[in-house]
Tab-separated table of C-alpha atoms in Angstrom:
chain	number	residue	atom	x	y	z
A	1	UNK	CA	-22.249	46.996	-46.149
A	2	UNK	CA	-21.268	50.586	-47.293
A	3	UNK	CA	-23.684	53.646	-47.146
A	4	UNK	CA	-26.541	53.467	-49.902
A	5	UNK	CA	-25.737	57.029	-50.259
A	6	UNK	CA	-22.242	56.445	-51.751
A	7	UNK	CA	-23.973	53.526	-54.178
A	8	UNK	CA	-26.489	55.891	-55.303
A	9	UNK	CA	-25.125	59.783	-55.114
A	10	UNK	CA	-21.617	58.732	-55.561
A	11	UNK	CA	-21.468	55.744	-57.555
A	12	UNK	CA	-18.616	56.418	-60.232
A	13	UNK	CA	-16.642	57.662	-56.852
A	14	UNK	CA	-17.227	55.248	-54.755
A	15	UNK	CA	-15.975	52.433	-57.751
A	16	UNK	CA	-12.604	54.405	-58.380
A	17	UNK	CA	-12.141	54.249	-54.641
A	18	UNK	CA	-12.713	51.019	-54.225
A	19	UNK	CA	-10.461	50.182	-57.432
A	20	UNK	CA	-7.520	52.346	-56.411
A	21	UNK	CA	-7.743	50.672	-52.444
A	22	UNK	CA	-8.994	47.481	-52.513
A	23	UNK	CA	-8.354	46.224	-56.493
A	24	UNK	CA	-12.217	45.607	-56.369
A	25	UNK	CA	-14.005	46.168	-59.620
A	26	UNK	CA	-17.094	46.946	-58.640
A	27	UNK	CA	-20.071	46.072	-61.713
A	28	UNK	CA	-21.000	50.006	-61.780
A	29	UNK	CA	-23.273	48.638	-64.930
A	30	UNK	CA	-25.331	46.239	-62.666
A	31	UNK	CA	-26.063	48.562	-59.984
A	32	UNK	CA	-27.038	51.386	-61.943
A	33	UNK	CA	-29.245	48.908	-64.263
A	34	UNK	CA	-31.113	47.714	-61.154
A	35	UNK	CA	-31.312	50.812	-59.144
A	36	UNK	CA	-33.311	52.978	-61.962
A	37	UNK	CA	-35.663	49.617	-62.004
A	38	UNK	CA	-36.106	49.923	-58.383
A	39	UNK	CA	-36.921	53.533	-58.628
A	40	UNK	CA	-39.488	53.358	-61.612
A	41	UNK	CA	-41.370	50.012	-59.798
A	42	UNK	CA	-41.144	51.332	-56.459
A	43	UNK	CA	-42.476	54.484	-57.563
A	44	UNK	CA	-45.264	53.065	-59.360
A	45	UNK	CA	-45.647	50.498	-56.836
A	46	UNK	CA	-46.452	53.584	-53.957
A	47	UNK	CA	-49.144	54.654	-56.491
A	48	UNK	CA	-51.138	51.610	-56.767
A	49	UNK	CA	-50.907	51.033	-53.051
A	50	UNK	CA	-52.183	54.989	-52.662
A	51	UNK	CA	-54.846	54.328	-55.155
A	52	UNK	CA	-56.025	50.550	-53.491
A	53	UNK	CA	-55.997	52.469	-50.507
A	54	UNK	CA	-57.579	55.726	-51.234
A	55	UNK	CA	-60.419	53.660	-52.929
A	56	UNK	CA	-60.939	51.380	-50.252
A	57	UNK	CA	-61.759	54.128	-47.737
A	58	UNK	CA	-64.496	54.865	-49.858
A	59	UNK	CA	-65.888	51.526	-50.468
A	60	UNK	CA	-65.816	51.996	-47.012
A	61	UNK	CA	-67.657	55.108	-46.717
A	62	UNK	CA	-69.685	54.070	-49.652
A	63	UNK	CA	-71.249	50.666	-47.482
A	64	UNK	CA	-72.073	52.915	-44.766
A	65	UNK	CA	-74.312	55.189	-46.785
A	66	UNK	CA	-75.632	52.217	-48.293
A	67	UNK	CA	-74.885	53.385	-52.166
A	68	UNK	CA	-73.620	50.422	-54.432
A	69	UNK	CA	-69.888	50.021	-54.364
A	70	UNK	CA	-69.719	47.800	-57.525
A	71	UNK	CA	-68.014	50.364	-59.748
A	72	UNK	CA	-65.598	50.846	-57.263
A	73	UNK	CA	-64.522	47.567	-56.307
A	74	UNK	CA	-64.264	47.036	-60.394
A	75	UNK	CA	-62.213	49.602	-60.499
A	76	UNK	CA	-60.064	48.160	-57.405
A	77	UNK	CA	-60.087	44.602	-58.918
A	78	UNK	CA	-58.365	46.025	-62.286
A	79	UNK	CA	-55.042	47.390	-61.062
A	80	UNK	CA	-55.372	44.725	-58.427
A	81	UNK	CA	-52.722	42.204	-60.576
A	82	UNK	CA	-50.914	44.929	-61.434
A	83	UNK	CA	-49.946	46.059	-57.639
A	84	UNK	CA	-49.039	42.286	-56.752
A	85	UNK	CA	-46.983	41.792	-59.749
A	86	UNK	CA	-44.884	45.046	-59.212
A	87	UNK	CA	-44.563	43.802	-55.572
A	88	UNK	CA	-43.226	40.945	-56.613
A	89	UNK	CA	-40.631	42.425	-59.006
A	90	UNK	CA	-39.559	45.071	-56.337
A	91	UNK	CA	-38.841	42.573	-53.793
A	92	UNK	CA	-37.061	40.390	-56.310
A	93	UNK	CA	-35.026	43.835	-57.386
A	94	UNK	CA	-34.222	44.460	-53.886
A	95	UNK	CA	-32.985	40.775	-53.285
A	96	UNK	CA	-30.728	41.361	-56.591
A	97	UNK	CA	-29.416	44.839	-54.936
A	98	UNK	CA	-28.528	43.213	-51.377
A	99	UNK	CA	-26.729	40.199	-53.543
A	100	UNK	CA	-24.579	42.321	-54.791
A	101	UNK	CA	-23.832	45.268	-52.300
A	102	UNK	CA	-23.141	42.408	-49.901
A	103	UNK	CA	-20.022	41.312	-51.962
A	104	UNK	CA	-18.523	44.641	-51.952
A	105	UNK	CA	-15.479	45.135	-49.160
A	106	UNK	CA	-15.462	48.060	-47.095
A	107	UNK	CA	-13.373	51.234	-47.761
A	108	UNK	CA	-10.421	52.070	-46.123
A	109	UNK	CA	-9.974	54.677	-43.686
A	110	UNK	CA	-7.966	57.702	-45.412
A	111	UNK	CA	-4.630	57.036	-42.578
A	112	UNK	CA	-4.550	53.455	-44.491
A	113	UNK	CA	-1.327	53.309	-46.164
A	114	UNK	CA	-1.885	52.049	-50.034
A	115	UNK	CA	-0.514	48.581	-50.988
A	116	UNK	CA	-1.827	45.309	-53.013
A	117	UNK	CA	-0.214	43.196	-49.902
A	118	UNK	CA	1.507	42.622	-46.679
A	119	UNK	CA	4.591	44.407	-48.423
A	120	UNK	CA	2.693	47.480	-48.163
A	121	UNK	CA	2.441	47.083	-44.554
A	122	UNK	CA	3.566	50.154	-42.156
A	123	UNK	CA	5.676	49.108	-38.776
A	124	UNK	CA	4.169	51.226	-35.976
A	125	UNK	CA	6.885	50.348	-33.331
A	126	UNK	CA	8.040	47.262	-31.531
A	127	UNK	CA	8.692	46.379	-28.576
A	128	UNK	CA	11.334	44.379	-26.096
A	129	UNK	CA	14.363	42.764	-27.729
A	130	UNK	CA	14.513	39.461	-29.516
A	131	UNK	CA	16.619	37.034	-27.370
A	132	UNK	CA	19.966	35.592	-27.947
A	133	UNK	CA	20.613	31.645	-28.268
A	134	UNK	CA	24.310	29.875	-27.416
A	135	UNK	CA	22.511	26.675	-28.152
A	136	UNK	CA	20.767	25.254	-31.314
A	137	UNK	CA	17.314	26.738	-31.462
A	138	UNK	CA	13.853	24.302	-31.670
A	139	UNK	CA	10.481	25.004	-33.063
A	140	UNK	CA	7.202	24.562	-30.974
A	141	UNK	CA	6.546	21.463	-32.911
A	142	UNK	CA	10.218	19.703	-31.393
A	143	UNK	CA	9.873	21.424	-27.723
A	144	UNK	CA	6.474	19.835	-27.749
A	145	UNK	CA	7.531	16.046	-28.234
A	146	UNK	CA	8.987	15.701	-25.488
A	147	UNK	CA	6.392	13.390	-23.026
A	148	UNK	CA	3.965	13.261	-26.100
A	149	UNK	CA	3.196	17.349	-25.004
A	150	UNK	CA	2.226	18.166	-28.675
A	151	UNK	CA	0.641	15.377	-30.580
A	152	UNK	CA	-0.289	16.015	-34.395
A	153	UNK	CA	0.160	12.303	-34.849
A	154	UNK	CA	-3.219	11.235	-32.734
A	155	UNK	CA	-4.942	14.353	-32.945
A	156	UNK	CA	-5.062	13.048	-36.672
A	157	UNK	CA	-6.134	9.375	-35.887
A	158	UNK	CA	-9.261	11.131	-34.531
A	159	UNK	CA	-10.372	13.863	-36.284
A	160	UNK	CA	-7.576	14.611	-39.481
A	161	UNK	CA	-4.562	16.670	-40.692
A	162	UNK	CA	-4.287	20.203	-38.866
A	163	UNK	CA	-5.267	19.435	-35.539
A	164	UNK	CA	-3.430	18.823	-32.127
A	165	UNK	CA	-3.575	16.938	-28.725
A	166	UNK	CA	-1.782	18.796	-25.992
A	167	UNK	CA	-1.538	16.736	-22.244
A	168	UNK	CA	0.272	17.283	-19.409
A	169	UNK	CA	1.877	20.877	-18.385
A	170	UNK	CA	2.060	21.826	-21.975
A	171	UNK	CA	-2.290	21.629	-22.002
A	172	UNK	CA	-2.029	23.364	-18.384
A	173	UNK	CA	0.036	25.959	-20.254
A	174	UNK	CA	-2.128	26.699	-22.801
A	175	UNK	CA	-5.277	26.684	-20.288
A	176	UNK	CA	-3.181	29.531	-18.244
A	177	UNK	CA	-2.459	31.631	-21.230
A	178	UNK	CA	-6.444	32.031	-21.756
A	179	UNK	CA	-7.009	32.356	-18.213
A	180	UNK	CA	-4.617	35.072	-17.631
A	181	UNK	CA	-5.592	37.145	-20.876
A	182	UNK	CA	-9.377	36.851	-19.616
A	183	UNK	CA	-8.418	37.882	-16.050
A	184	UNK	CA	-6.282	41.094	-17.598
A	185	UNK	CA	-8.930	42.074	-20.049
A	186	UNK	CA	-11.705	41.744	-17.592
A	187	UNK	CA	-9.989	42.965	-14.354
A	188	UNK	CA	-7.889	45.878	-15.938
A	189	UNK	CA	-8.750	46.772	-18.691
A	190	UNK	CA	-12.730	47.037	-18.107
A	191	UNK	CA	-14.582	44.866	-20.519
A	192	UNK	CA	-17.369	42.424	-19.649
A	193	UNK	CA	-16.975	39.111	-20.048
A	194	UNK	CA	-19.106	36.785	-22.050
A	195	UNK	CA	-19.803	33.576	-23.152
A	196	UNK	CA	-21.668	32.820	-26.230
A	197	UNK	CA	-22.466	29.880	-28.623
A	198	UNK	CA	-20.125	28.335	-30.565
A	199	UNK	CA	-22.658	27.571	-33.415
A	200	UNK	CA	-24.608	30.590	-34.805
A	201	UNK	CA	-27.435	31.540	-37.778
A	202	UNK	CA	-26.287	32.628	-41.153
A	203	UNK	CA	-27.925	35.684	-39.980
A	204	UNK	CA	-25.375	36.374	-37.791
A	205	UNK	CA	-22.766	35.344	-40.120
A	206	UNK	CA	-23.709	37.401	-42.347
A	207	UNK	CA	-23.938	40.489	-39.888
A	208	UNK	CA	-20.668	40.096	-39.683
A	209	UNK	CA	-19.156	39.917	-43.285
A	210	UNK	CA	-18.434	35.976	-43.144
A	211	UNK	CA	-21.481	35.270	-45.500
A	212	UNK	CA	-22.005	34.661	-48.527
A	213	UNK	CA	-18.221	35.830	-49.644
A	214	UNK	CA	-16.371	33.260	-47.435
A	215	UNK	CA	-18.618	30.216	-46.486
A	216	UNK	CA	-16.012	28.165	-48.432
A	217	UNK	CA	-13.985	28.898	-44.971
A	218	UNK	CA	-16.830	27.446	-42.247
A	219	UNK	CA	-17.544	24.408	-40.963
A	220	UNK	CA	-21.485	24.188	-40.627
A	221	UNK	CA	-23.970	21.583	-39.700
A	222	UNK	CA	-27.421	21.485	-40.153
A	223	UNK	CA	-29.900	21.434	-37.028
A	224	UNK	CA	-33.364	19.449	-37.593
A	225	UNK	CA	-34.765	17.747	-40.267
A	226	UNK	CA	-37.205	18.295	-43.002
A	227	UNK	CA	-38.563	21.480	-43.677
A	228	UNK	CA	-37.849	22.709	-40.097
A	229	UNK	CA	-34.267	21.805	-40.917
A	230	UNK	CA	-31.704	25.075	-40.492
A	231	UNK	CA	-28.208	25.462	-41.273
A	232	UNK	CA	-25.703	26.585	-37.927
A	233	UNK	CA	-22.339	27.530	-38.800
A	234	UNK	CA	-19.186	26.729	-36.320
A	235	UNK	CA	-17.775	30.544	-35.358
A	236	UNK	CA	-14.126	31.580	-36.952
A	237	UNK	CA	-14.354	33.753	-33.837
A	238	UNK	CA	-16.187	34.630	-31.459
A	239	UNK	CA	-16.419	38.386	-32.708
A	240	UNK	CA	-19.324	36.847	-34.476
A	241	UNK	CA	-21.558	35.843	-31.806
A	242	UNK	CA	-20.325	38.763	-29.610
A	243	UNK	CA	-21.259	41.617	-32.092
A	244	UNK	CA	-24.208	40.293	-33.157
A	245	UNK	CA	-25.761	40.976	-29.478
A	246	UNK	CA	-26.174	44.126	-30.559
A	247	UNK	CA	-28.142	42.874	-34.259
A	248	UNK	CA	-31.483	44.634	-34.889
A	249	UNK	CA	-31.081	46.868	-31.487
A	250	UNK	CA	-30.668	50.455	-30.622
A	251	UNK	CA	-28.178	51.279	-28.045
A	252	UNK	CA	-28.324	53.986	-25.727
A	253	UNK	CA	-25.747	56.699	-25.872
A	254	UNK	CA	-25.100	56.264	-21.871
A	255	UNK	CA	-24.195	52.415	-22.880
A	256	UNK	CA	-21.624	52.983	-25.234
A	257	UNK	CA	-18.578	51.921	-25.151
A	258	UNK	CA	-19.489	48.447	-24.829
A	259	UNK	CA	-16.952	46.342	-24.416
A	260	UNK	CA	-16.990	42.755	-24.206
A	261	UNK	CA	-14.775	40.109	-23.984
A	262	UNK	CA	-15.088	35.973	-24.385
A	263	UNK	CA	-12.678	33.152	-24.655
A	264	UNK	CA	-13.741	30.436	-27.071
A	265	UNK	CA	-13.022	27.452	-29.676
A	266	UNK	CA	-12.573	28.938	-33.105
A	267	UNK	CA	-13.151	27.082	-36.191
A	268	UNK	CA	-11.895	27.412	-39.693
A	269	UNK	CA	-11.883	25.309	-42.822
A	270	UNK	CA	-8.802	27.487	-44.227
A	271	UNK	CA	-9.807	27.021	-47.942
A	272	UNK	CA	-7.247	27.781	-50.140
A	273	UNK	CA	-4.303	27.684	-47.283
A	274	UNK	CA	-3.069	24.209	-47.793
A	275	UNK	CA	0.500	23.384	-47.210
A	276	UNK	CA	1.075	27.260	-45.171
A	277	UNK	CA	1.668	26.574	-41.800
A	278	UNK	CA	-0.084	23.550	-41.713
A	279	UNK	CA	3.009	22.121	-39.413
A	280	UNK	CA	2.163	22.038	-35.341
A	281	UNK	CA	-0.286	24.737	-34.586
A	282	UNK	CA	0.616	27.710	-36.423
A	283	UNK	CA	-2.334	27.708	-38.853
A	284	UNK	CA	-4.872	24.785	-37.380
A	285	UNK	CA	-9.073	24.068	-38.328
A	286	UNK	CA	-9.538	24.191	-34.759
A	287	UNK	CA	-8.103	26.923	-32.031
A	288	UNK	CA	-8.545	29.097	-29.082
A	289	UNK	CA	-8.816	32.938	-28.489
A	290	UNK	CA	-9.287	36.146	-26.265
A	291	UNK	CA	-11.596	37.960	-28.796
A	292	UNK	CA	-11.918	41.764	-27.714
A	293	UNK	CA	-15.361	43.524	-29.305
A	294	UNK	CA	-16.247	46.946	-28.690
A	295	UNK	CA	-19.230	48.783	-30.286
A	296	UNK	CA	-18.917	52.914	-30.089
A	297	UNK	CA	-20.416	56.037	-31.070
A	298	UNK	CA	-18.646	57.173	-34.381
A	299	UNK	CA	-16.383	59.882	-32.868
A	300	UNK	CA	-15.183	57.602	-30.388
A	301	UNK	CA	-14.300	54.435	-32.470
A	302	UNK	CA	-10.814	55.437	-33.356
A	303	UNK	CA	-9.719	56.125	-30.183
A	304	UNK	CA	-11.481	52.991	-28.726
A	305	UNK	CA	-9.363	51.451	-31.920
A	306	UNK	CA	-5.651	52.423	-30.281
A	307	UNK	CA	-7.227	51.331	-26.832
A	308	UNK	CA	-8.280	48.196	-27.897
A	309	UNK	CA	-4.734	47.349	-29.695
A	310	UNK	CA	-2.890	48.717	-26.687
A	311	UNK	CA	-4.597	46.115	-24.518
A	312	UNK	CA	-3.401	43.391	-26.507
A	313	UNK	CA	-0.011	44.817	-26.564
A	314	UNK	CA	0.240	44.922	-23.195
A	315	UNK	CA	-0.704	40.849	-22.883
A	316	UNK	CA	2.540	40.656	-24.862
A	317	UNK	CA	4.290	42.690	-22.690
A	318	UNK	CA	3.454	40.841	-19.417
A	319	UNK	CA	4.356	37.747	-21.199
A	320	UNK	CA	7.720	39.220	-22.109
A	321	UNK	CA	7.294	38.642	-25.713
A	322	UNK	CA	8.682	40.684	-28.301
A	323	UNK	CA	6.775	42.042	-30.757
A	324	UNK	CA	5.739	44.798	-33.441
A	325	UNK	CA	2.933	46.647	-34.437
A	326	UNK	CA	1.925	46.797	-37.997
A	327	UNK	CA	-0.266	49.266	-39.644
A	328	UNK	CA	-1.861	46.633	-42.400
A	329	UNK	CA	-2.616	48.254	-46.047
A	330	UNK	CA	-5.215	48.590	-48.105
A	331	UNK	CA	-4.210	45.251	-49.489
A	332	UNK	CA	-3.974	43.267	-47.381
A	333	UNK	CA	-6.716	44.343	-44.829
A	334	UNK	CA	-9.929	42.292	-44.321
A	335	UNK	CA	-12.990	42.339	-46.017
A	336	UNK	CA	-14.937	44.121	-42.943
A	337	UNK	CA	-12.412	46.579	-41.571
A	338	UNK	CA	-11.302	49.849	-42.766
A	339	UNK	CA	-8.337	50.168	-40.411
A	340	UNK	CA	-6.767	47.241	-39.108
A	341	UNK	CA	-3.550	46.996	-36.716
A	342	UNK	CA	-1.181	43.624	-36.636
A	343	UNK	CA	0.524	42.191	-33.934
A	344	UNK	CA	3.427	39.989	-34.565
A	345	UNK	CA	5.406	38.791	-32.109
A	346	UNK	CA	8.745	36.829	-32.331
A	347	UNK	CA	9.310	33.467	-33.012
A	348	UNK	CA	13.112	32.391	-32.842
A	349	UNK	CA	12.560	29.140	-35.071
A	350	UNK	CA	11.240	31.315	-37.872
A	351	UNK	CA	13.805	34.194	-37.142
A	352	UNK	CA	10.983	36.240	-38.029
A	353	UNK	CA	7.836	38.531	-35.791
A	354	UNK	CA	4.416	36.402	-37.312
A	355	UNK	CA	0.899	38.097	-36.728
A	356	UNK	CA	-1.091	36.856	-33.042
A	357	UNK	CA	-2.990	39.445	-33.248
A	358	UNK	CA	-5.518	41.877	-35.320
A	359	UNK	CA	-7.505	44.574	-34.430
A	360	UNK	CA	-9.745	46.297	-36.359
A	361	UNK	CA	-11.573	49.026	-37.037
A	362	UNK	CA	-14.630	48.002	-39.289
A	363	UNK	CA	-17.133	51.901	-38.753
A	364	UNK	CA	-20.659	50.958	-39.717
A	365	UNK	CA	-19.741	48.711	-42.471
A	366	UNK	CA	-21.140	45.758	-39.669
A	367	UNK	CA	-23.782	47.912	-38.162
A	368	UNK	CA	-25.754	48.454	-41.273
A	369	UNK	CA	-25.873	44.814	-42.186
A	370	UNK	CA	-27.269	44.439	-39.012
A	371	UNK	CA	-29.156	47.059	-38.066
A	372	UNK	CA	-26.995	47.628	-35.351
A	373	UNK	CA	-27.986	51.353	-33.905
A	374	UNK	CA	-27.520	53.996	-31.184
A	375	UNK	CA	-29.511	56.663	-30.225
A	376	UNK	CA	-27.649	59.800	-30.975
A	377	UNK	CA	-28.253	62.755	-28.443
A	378	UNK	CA	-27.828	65.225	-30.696
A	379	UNK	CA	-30.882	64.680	-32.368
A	380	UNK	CA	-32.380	61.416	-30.574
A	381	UNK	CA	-32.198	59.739	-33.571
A	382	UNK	CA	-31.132	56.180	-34.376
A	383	UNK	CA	-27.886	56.237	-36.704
A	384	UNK	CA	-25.836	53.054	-37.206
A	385	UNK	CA	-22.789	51.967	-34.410
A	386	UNK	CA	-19.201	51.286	-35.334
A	387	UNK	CA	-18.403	47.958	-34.429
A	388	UNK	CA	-14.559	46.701	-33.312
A	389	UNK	CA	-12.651	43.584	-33.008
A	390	UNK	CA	-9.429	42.213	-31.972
A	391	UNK	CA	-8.008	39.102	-30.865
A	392	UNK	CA	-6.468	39.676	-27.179
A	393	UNK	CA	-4.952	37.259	-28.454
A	394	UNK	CA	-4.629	34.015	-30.293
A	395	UNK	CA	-4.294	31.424	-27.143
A	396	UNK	CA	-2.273	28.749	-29.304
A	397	UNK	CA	0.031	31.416	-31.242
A	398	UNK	CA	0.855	32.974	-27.412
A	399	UNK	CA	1.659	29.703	-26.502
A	400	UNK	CA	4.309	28.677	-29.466
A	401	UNK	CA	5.673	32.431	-28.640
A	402	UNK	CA	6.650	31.281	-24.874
A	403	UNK	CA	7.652	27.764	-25.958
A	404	UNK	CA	10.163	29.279	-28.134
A	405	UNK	CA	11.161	32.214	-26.247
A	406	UNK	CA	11.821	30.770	-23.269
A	407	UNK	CA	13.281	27.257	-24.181
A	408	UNK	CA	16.233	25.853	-22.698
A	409	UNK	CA	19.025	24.358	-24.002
A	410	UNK	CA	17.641	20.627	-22.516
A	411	UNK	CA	14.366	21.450	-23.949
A	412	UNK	CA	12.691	22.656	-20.880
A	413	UNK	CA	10.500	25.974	-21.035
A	414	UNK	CA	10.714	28.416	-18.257
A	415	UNK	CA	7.235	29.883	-17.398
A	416	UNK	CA	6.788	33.584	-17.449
A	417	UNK	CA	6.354	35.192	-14.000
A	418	UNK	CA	2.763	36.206	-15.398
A	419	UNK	CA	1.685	33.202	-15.805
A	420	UNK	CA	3.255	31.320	-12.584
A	421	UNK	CA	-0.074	31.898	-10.450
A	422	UNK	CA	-2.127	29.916	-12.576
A	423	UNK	CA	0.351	27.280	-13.373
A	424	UNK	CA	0.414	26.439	-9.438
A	425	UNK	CA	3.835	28.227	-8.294
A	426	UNK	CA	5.301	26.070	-11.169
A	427	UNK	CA	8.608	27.787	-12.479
A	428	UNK	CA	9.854	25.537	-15.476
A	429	UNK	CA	8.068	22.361	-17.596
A	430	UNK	CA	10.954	20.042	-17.953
């Protein structure tokens, strides 16, 4: 969530920011209606509370000296109502406040380039050349036919539309791809590797951003029965589980950066997305990634930003895929972040780059929901972390990417040098 600061010192800014950026019309009304309640009953609230208090010390005082207290306790017994009902209305105040601040996106970071969508997307650079075809190009979908590789067909008799059965080499494949991003990540480019539940609290939903605005997009299930019964939501990503770790703690300043990596199932109910992508495994209810998290120290977060992209970039480049690096808008960027980098790499079917990868900056806007903290050295105080994500990267969009890039004219795939160690030596699925 954003600073209270800029809610309640800046309010009238903070709306025409959030306008102008993000098209969000934030209810300016409703905030300053509640927070000038919140002041008058938690003012008067701290005054009963000092009175009860001040009063009961010398009850106190009073029953040691053996005088009669009646008076007193009167006197404590008639704003007694009073004190629990303004209780009551602050904490009902408060719940009102974190309602609505926890709807509000978080505000881009001033290099951000202004758009309303992906048209107002920045290319960054690319890299490597899309190949040339003297035959009649397939999509992942055809290549993955062959032998029953890619099966939509049964992956629906068991569980419905917009999931897939791989088998064979393809399904070795696919386990390599995840294997050899984990291996880079972990071995060279220094974070830790995890692994964490797939099924988490609403908490840490929440924490994250994913609750309440999207839980139209998760799958959940409830856990026990009764009034010990508890709602667990299947993770979108594992970003979730992996930046929560750090939920209701205070880092030390000698532990930061903390990187962590995990490779996991991903689950997501796609609301609204019907009939985009839903062919093969471009855009699928169930998938696998790399997730990359990283949780800094404020000054360091943007540089730990264009580290954390350039390690995805250079999964792509081991693969030998082409690809191009887009600076997202304000637009189009997600609700968390306020700086977000695309990856797209090439797919020939599509003659067009489409996005594997995003890595994002999101600055406290996580951390406060969480009460994520570090202790700063400066003044050994605890001040909120910047949290980061990326996907390092999507395991199923890496493996369309090689299907189609290196396809042969019989339908074989050739199998990147990168990933020949884990695929047994194995040059070519034919």
């Amino acid at each position: 969530m954003l600073d209270p600061v800029l809610l309640r010192q800046h309010l009238s800014d903070t709306a025409a920011r959030l306008r102008q950026t993000r098209g969000y019309e934030l209810d300016v009304a409703a905030l300053e209606s509640l927070e000038s309640e919140r002041k008058q009953i938690q003012t008067r609230t701290q005054e009963l509370q000092n009175l009860r208090n001040t009063r009961s010390k010398a009850i106190g005082q009073a029953k040691a000296k053996g005088e009669d207290t009646s008076a007193l306790m009167a006197e404590v017994a008639s704003f007694g109502d009073e004190l629990k009902a303004s209780e009551v209305r602050l904490d009902e105040i408060r719940a009102k406040l974190d309602t609505l601040t926890a709807g509000i996106p978080n505000l881009p970071h001033a290099s951000v380039p202004q758009g309303s969508d992906e048209s107002g997307n920045a290319e960054q650079h690319r890299w490597g050349t899309p190949r040339s075809f003297d035959f009649a190009v397939k999509d992942h979908v055809e290549l993955g036919a062959r032998k029953g590789w890619l099966d939509g067909d049964t992956a629906a008799k068991l569980s419905g539309a917009r999931f897939t059965v791989l088998r064979g080499s393809l399904a070795r494949l696919h386990r390599a791809l995840a294997q050899f991003m984990l291996d880079l990540h972990v071995d060279q480019h220094g974070y830790q590797e995890a692994n964490v539940p797939l099924l988490v609290n609403a908490d840490s939903m929440r924490g994250t951003g994913q609750l309440p605005k999207f839980e139209d997009d998760l799958f959940a299930t409830v856990v026990g029965e009764g009034e010990a019964a508890s709602k667990r939501y299947l993770i979108p990503t594992s970003e979730v589980p992996l930046t929560n770790i750090v939920r209701d703690e205070i880092v030390e300043a000698d532990a930061l950066p903390l990187r962590m990596a995990a490779h996991s199932m991903c689950f997501r109910a796609e609301a609204g997305s019907h009939g985009r992508d839903t062919r093969g495994m471009i855009r699928q209810h169930q998938f696998e990634k790399v997730e990359l998290v990283t949780i800094a120290s404020p000054e360091h977060s943007y540089d730990e930003h264009e580290r954390m992209t350039r390690c995805a970039e250079v999964v792509l480049e081991k693969l030998g895929l082409p690809y191009r690096r887009m600076l997202l808008c304000t637009g189009d960027m997600g609700f968390s972040a306020a700086k977000t980098y695309d990856l797209e790499v090439w797919l020939p079917s599509q003659d067009t780059y489409r996005e594997i990868s995003s890595c994002s900056n999101c600055e406290d806007f996580q951390a406060r929901r969480m009460q994520a903290r570090w202790r700063n050295p400066a003044n050994g105080k605890p001040e909120p972390v910047h949290t980061l994500n990326g996907s390092g990267v999507a395991v199923g969009r890496a493996l369309i990417a090689v299907m189609e890039n290196y396809q042969n004219a019989d339908g074989s795939i050739e199998v990147p040098e990168a990933l020949r160690p884990y695929m047994g030596g194995v040059e070519r699925i034919d």
